[in-house]
XYZ file of C-alpha atoms in Angstrom:
483
model
C 66.568 55.181 -114.704
C 64.124 57.047 -112.518
C 60.541 57.884 -113.537
C 59.094 60.981 -111.908
C 55.305 61.442 -111.982
C 53.343 64.501 -110.830
C 49.835 63.699 -109.623
C 47.429 66.047 -111.443
C 44.936 66.489 -108.630
C 43.812 69.492 -106.654
C 40.739 71.235 -105.366
C 39.344 74.587 -106.422
C 36.091 76.150 -105.391
C 32.952 77.109 -107.232
C 31.537 80.097 -105.384
C 27.807 80.522 -105.032
C 24.810 78.403 -104.176
C 21.756 79.173 -106.260
C 18.090 78.315 -105.843
C 15.247 77.283 -108.110
C 14.286 80.185 -110.326
C 11.517 80.846 -112.817
C 11.737 83.993 -114.925
C 9.088 85.587 -117.139
C 9.988 88.124 -119.807
C 7.488 89.278 -122.423
C 5.543 86.047 -121.974
C 8.702 84.003 -122.380
C 8.848 81.512 -119.522
C 12.179 80.113 -118.318
C 12.233 77.311 -115.760
C 15.476 76.248 -114.137
C 15.053 72.663 -112.949
C 17.762 72.816 -110.281
C 19.193 76.348 -109.974
C 20.607 79.071 -112.131
C 24.109 79.060 -110.622
C 26.486 77.422 -113.090
C 27.916 75.107 -110.405
C 28.516 74.709 -106.694
C 31.001 73.005 -104.407
C 34.539 71.838 -105.121
C 36.076 71.548 -108.573
C 38.805 69.008 -109.319
C 40.035 66.906 -112.269
C 37.152 64.741 -113.444
C 34.526 67.074 -111.940
C 31.383 68.010 -113.869
C 28.221 69.974 -113.218
C 24.934 70.085 -115.110
C 22.177 72.670 -115.303
C 18.877 71.851 -116.993
C 16.296 74.447 -117.933
C 13.534 75.076 -120.443
C 12.267 78.006 -122.479
C 8.630 78.358 -123.579
C 7.080 81.129 -125.676
C 3.518 81.895 -124.547
C 3.136 84.948 -126.751
C 1.717 85.007 -130.270
C 4.938 86.043 -132.007
C 8.390 84.595 -132.571
C 10.952 85.506 -129.912
C 14.755 85.710 -130.210
C 16.953 85.410 -127.139
C 20.495 84.912 -125.847
C 21.752 82.595 -123.108
C 23.987 84.589 -120.774
C 26.190 83.906 -117.761
C 25.749 87.040 -115.659
C 28.535 88.144 -113.308
C 30.794 85.522 -114.837
C 34.323 85.152 -113.488
C 36.881 82.414 -114.114
C 40.325 82.668 -112.520
C 41.745 79.367 -113.811
C 45.115 79.677 -115.541
C 44.980 76.854 -118.090
C 43.363 76.345 -121.486
C 41.458 73.255 -122.506
C 40.515 71.813 -119.107
C 37.462 73.755 -117.926
C 34.958 73.400 -120.780
C 31.219 73.653 -121.447
C 28.629 72.366 -123.878
C 24.969 73.272 -124.515
C 22.527 70.725 -125.930
C 18.783 71.010 -126.547
C 15.814 69.054 -127.852
C 14.884 71.675 -130.454
C 16.854 74.784 -129.509
C 20.522 75.704 -129.731
C 23.012 72.824 -129.894
C 26.797 72.659 -129.629
C 28.523 69.701 -131.264
C 31.774 70.038 -129.282
C 32.914 71.250 -125.877
C 34.281 74.782 -125.765
C 36.718 76.447 -123.361
C 35.300 78.497 -120.510
C 36.993 81.899 -121.059
C 39.511 83.011 -118.450
C 39.381 86.582 -117.217
C 41.454 86.834 -114.057
C 39.642 89.009 -111.538
C 37.265 90.633 -114.028
C 33.523 90.036 -113.719
C 31.300 90.518 -116.727
C 28.285 89.101 -118.578
C 29.310 86.333 -120.973
C 27.009 85.423 -123.873
C 27.323 81.662 -124.423
C 24.594 81.364 -127.087
C 23.254 84.169 -129.249
C 20.221 84.788 -131.472
C 18.161 81.693 -130.657
C 14.663 81.731 -132.143
C 11.616 80.152 -130.514
C 8.205 80.008 -132.155
C 5.051 80.549 -130.081
C 3.144 77.582 -128.663
C 3.751 74.963 -125.986
C 4.711 72.387 -128.626
C 7.836 74.441 -129.368
C 9.181 74.284 -125.806
C 12.981 74.141 -125.829
C 14.664 72.067 -123.127
C 18.363 72.598 -122.441
C 21.285 70.968 -120.715
C 24.375 73.019 -119.873
C 27.286 70.794 -118.878
C 30.471 72.231 -117.415
C 33.386 69.957 -116.611
C 37.028 70.032 -115.669
C 38.890 67.421 -117.697
C 41.256 64.996 -116.011
C 44.731 64.897 -117.480
C 48.001 63.070 -116.973
C 49.682 66.480 -117.048
C 50.217 68.542 -113.932
C 47.116 70.698 -113.439
C 48.074 72.108 -110.055
C 48.468 75.616 -111.501
C 44.661 75.881 -111.265
C 44.600 75.080 -107.563
C 42.501 77.595 -105.669
C 40.921 79.086 -108.778
C 37.284 80.198 -108.714
C 34.461 80.087 -111.229
C 31.196 81.974 -110.772
C 28.167 82.944 -112.816
C 24.392 82.756 -113.031
C 22.346 81.584 -116.020
C 19.989 84.140 -117.526
C 17.873 84.392 -120.654
C 17.796 87.857 -122.231
C 16.157 89.264 -125.329
C 18.499 89.546 -128.304
C 18.931 93.116 -129.438
C 20.525 94.672 -132.497
C 23.787 96.505 -131.853
C 22.918 100.172 -132.380
C 26.563 100.841 -133.298
C 26.485 98.308 -136.120
C 27.101 100.086 -139.459
C 27.190 96.905 -141.556
C 24.592 95.168 -143.706
C 22.992 92.154 -142.093
C 24.587 88.921 -143.280
C 28.063 90.371 -143.802
C 31.132 89.486 -141.773
C 31.288 93.009 -140.362
C 27.686 92.780 -139.170
C 28.336 89.487 -137.389
C 31.501 90.772 -135.746
C 29.668 93.816 -134.421
C 26.666 91.783 -133.224
C 28.906 89.311 -131.405
C 30.830 92.202 -129.828
C 27.993 94.554 -128.996
C 29.685 95.940 -125.869
C 31.315 99.061 -127.348
C 33.789 101.034 -125.228
C 36.173 103.942 -125.749
C 39.731 104.135 -124.440
C 41.409 107.469 -123.747
C 44.484 106.500 -121.703
C 47.344 104.892 -123.641
C 50.052 105.593 -121.054
C 50.086 101.963 -119.892
C 49.649 98.592 -121.555
C 46.127 97.185 -121.670
C 45.941 93.436 -121.038
C 42.394 92.762 -119.785
C 40.609 89.702 -121.139
C 37.995 90.806 -123.665
C 35.119 88.727 -124.984
C 32.156 90.386 -126.653
C 33.818 93.817 -126.515
C 35.181 96.197 -129.134
C 36.544 99.709 -128.762
C 35.679 102.742 -130.856
C 38.089 105.235 -132.397
C 38.280 107.449 -135.499
C 39.992 107.144 -138.858
C 39.554 110.204 -141.069
C 36.556 111.288 -138.935
C 34.895 107.911 -139.516
C 34.054 105.601 -136.599
C 36.156 102.433 -136.613
C 36.147 99.559 -134.108
C 39.081 97.565 -132.790
C 40.018 94.680 -130.503
C 42.202 95.361 -127.467
C 43.820 93.496 -124.596
C 43.641 89.729 -124.362
C 40.896 89.440 -126.985
C 39.589 85.886 -127.285
C 37.122 86.130 -130.175
C 38.899 87.945 -133.019
C 39.918 84.856 -135.003
C 39.241 84.516 -138.750
C 39.975 81.630 -141.107
C 40.460 82.825 -144.673
C 42.396 81.656 -147.710
C 43.570 78.537 -145.909
C 45.199 80.546 -143.106
C 44.268 81.850 -139.674
C 44.184 85.572 -138.932
C 43.478 87.935 -136.017
C 41.112 90.878 -136.502
C 42.923 94.138 -135.814
C 40.090 96.579 -136.514
C 37.623 97.909 -139.013
C 38.843 100.495 -141.525
C 37.283 103.757 -142.659
C 36.244 102.093 -145.946
C 34.360 99.470 -143.901
C 36.817 96.656 -144.552
C 38.058 94.311 -141.805
C 41.805 94.431 -141.146
C 43.513 91.110 -140.347
C 46.956 90.112 -139.016
C 48.448 86.851 -140.324
C 48.593 83.908 -137.894
C 49.702 81.007 -140.048
C 48.367 77.472 -140.337
C 46.731 77.134 -136.921
C 45.517 79.089 -133.908
C 48.300 77.515 -131.835
C 51.040 78.457 -134.320
C 54.360 79.621 -132.922
C 55.555 80.486 -136.443
C 52.890 83.019 -137.439
C 55.069 84.681 -140.070
C 55.843 84.226 -143.777
C 59.562 84.900 -143.439
C 61.609 84.399 -140.296
C 64.532 86.725 -141.017
C 64.017 89.636 -143.374
C 65.485 93.096 -143.257
C 63.060 95.972 -143.700
C 65.335 97.538 -146.256
C 68.747 97.041 -147.870
C 70.535 99.962 -146.178
C 70.123 102.110 -143.066
C 72.385 104.944 -144.245
C 69.678 107.348 -145.431
C 66.263 108.433 -144.057
C 64.599 107.278 -147.286
C 65.059 103.641 -146.189
C 62.294 103.884 -143.587
C 59.920 103.832 -146.563
C 57.746 100.818 -147.321
C 58.362 102.269 -150.751
C 60.833 105.099 -151.292
C 62.200 107.454 -153.913
C 65.539 109.246 -153.871
C 67.684 110.959 -151.253
C 67.998 114.612 -150.369
C 64.580 115.631 -149.064
C 61.396 114.199 -147.577
C 59.648 115.083 -150.840
C 62.198 113.013 -152.759
C 61.827 110.110 -150.318
C 58.079 110.039 -150.811
C 58.037 109.598 -154.592
C 57.707 105.857 -153.873
C 59.342 104.454 -156.974
C 61.289 101.683 -155.197
C 59.893 98.789 -153.167
C 61.523 97.986 -149.844
C 62.994 94.539 -149.217
C 60.104 93.628 -146.925
C 57.462 94.811 -149.411
C 58.898 92.508 -152.078
C 58.584 89.564 -149.676
C 55.020 90.463 -148.704
C 53.997 90.988 -152.337
C 55.472 87.664 -153.461
C 53.679 85.797 -150.689
C 50.366 87.457 -151.539
C 50.797 86.779 -155.257
C 51.551 83.096 -154.646
C 48.971 82.402 -151.929
C 45.977 84.747 -152.124
C 45.876 86.770 -155.314
C 44.234 84.430 -157.837
C 41.668 82.640 -155.653
C 40.939 85.155 -152.911
C 41.953 88.589 -154.195
C 38.382 89.584 -155.078
C 37.443 89.495 -151.373
C 40.229 91.866 -150.305
C 39.833 95.655 -150.198
C 41.901 97.787 -152.555
C 40.832 101.049 -150.876
C 42.053 100.216 -147.347
C 44.976 102.445 -146.282
C 48.253 101.065 -144.871
C 50.138 103.923 -143.255
C 53.921 104.312 -143.556
C 53.876 107.656 -141.730
C 56.987 109.650 -142.636
C 55.799 112.950 -141.242
C 58.500 114.511 -139.062
C 57.254 117.071 -136.570
C 60.248 116.721 -134.233
C 63.733 117.769 -135.285
C 63.515 118.763 -138.950
C 64.409 116.537 -141.893
C 68.067 116.086 -142.801
C 70.386 113.404 -144.159
C 73.335 114.372 -141.982
C 74.201 114.148 -138.310
C 71.085 115.649 -136.711
C 68.591 113.258 -135.175
C 64.931 113.745 -136.034
C 61.846 111.739 -135.050
C 58.975 110.660 -137.268
C 55.342 111.233 -136.351
C 54.768 107.704 -135.019
C 57.491 108.319 -132.402
C 55.987 111.633 -131.352
C 52.550 110.061 -130.913
C 53.416 106.698 -129.398
C 56.629 107.243 -127.450
C 56.580 110.905 -126.458
C 52.858 111.604 -126.401
C 51.011 108.263 -125.930
C 48.378 109.454 -128.410
C 48.005 106.924 -131.238
C 45.857 107.582 -134.285
C 44.475 105.552 -137.169
C 44.432 108.594 -139.444
C 47.271 108.837 -141.955
C 47.786 112.490 -142.825
C 49.981 112.559 -145.946
C 48.661 111.047 -149.176
C 52.203 109.940 -150.094
C 52.262 107.747 -146.958
C 48.803 106.224 -147.511
C 49.676 102.989 -149.279
C 46.745 101.709 -151.310
C 46.010 99.955 -154.589
C 43.127 102.297 -155.435
C 44.264 105.895 -155.907
C 40.887 107.236 -154.751
C 41.818 106.747 -151.079
C 45.612 106.959 -151.084
C 48.782 106.998 -153.159
C 47.768 104.063 -155.384
C 51.331 102.716 -155.295
C 50.582 99.157 -154.125
C 50.398 96.381 -156.685
C 48.758 94.064 -154.164
C 46.449 95.042 -151.257
C 48.694 93.817 -148.457
C 51.181 95.430 -146.079
C 52.130 95.377 -142.365
C 50.711 96.453 -139.003
C 51.480 99.955 -137.661
C 52.750 100.877 -134.206
C 49.588 102.967 -133.704
C 47.551 99.788 -134.209
C 49.813 98.071 -131.669
C 49.079 100.851 -129.153
C 45.316 100.666 -129.680
C 45.506 96.882 -129.289
C 47.090 97.271 -125.853
C 50.827 97.531 -126.475
C 53.166 100.354 -125.495
C 56.683 101.323 -126.432
C 59.248 100.038 -123.911
C 56.872 97.609 -122.169
C 55.871 93.966 -122.395
C 52.279 93.446 -123.545
C 50.837 89.945 -123.254
C 47.899 90.735 -125.545
C 46.269 89.293 -128.659
C 48.858 90.375 -131.267
C 51.524 88.529 -129.246
C 49.695 85.375 -128.125
C 48.283 82.334 -129.870
C 45.289 80.359 -128.570
C 47.596 78.442 -126.202
C 48.670 81.726 -124.565
C 52.222 81.442 -125.851
C 54.095 83.571 -128.381
C 52.701 83.468 -131.925
C 56.222 83.970 -133.270
C 58.209 81.962 -130.734
C 61.347 83.890 -129.840
C 61.367 85.853 -133.099
C 60.925 89.611 -133.338
C 58.704 91.020 -136.119
C 58.420 94.256 -138.065
C 55.755 96.973 -138.128
C 55.693 99.499 -141.005
C 56.047 102.598 -138.793
C 59.232 104.731 -139.031
C 60.862 105.605 -135.692
C 63.682 108.086 -136.365
C 66.776 109.105 -138.277
C 69.635 108.865 -135.806
C 72.593 111.257 -135.830
C 75.014 108.387 -136.282
C 73.408 107.575 -139.604
C 70.726 104.997 -138.801
C 67.183 104.757 -140.173
C 64.978 102.933 -137.630
C 61.572 101.189 -137.690
C 59.341 100.023 -134.815
C 59.229 96.271 -134.199
C 57.810 93.751 -131.691
C 59.593 91.185 -129.532
C 58.728 87.501 -129.300
C 58.808 85.386 -126.144
C 62.077 86.808 -124.763
C 60.172 89.998 -123.889
C 56.492 89.181 -124.505
C 54.883 91.754 -126.797
C 57.558 94.375 -126.097
C 57.599 97.308 -128.564
C 61.008 98.702 -129.533
C 62.960 100.073 -132.518
C 65.951 99.036 -134.597
C 67.677 99.915 -137.839
C 66.097 98.698 -141.050
C 68.810 96.173 -141.995
C 68.159 93.927 -139.012
C 66.588 90.559 -139.784
C 63.153 90.125 -138.163
C 60.044 88.105 -139.008
C 57.321 89.266 -141.425
C 53.572 89.161 -140.620
C 51.323 90.365 -143.483
C 48.157 92.399 -143.001
C 45.154 92.338 -145.353
C 41.647 93.832 -145.223
C 38.507 91.889 -146.172
C 35.926 93.942 -148.070
C 32.956 95.340 -146.172
C 30.467 93.331 -148.247
C 31.913 89.828 -147.792
C 29.279 87.439 -146.435
C 29.615 85.718 -143.085
C 29.416 81.940 -143.392
C 30.022 80.609 -139.876
C 31.897 81.013 -136.637
C 31.872 83.200 -133.541
C 35.464 84.421 -133.655
C 36.773 82.004 -131.031
C 39.905 79.957 -131.659
C 37.800 76.784 -131.833
C 35.206 78.352 -134.140
C 36.786 81.245 -136.088
C 34.795 83.516 -138.371
C 34.641 82.335 -141.995
C 33.197 83.949 -145.108
C 31.593 82.573 -148.246
C 34.246 82.289 -150.952
C 32.284 80.220 -153.475
């Protein structure tokens, strides 16, 4: 037998060479003992760097501040090797090391500690140590060779997010405060895969501002009901929409069923319905008296896993859109192809929307905001939500709805369903949008409703649930009080 060993050793460079800095802001004094650059020199397995600094409040009032890495950039490729930890005598403390976020060639300001309070008086001086290290491993780490890490330590005054519509202490409030960089996207003609930390994007649902995560979002993790979830967006009723991610952040089986059809037949347009009625007309289809195959699976899982212990925290007014509007082609049950509204927006027009126009297609439990046809407040993701998140029909999209915290496929090789109708094909096929697994990472496509794909439920936490802990990272996901 022959044993082959790869030596996990290389050199990468930390760019920048800082100098001693003292900063005063509103009588807050910050002294950097060595320099405010996060590191200098060569990085290699086993390397570490330490910055020490202190914060003193010489005013007469309490001060709240954030610790920020300005102009931060990290081009390493791996997870779990380059990590940091902050410790303090009487300030902010981390109990475990945390990954340094990767961002490719993007430079941005990274908040590494938020909302720290310091009382006035020299006796309340807070002394800090920031340690950054690259862990040595028996695995081959050469993929990080030549990577760069840059950034400068700053102390900035904490400010309230002016876009934050939530009550202080709620999960929504904390999400918005931790992601106070609010942007707007207008171009959906390409995939969007940028790393995003501390950023949300604004759109509209029924003329109400809603906020969503896009690209390679790193801090939209939630732990709830014994499972891990990814935050999709906020809803117009203020609830927080979540996509199922299974038993761990590294799961490659983030689904409740690995091979379900969407419906029992593809031979009629009515079978694109999450619920459906009878054949013959769109009006008949939308009477919603029959549950689809996939809805029965989702309902059973919710009933067995969330309903009794956690149902009171889940919104019954949130809308799940099974958009059966058909602006292109004209409804028929024969041999003429027609396209549903989700196709027209996301394939032909590249103009997604969160607004669901027809009441019959607004699946809700509470009839005040939709059709009131759901027994349980759970459904599936829409293709419009996929587009806002960074995906695009006909293209791979290595973004948050595809990846786990190890940057591999959350569903392995398995494809998974959305709840958005695609078209009625002239050959007699009713099609739904779906997503690929690792064979074509995050690729959006369509197929007829009898195909067997994986099922990933979507729920929405109420707007008034209270934040308990967490910052949304994979290591420290958001949690709510459920006592």
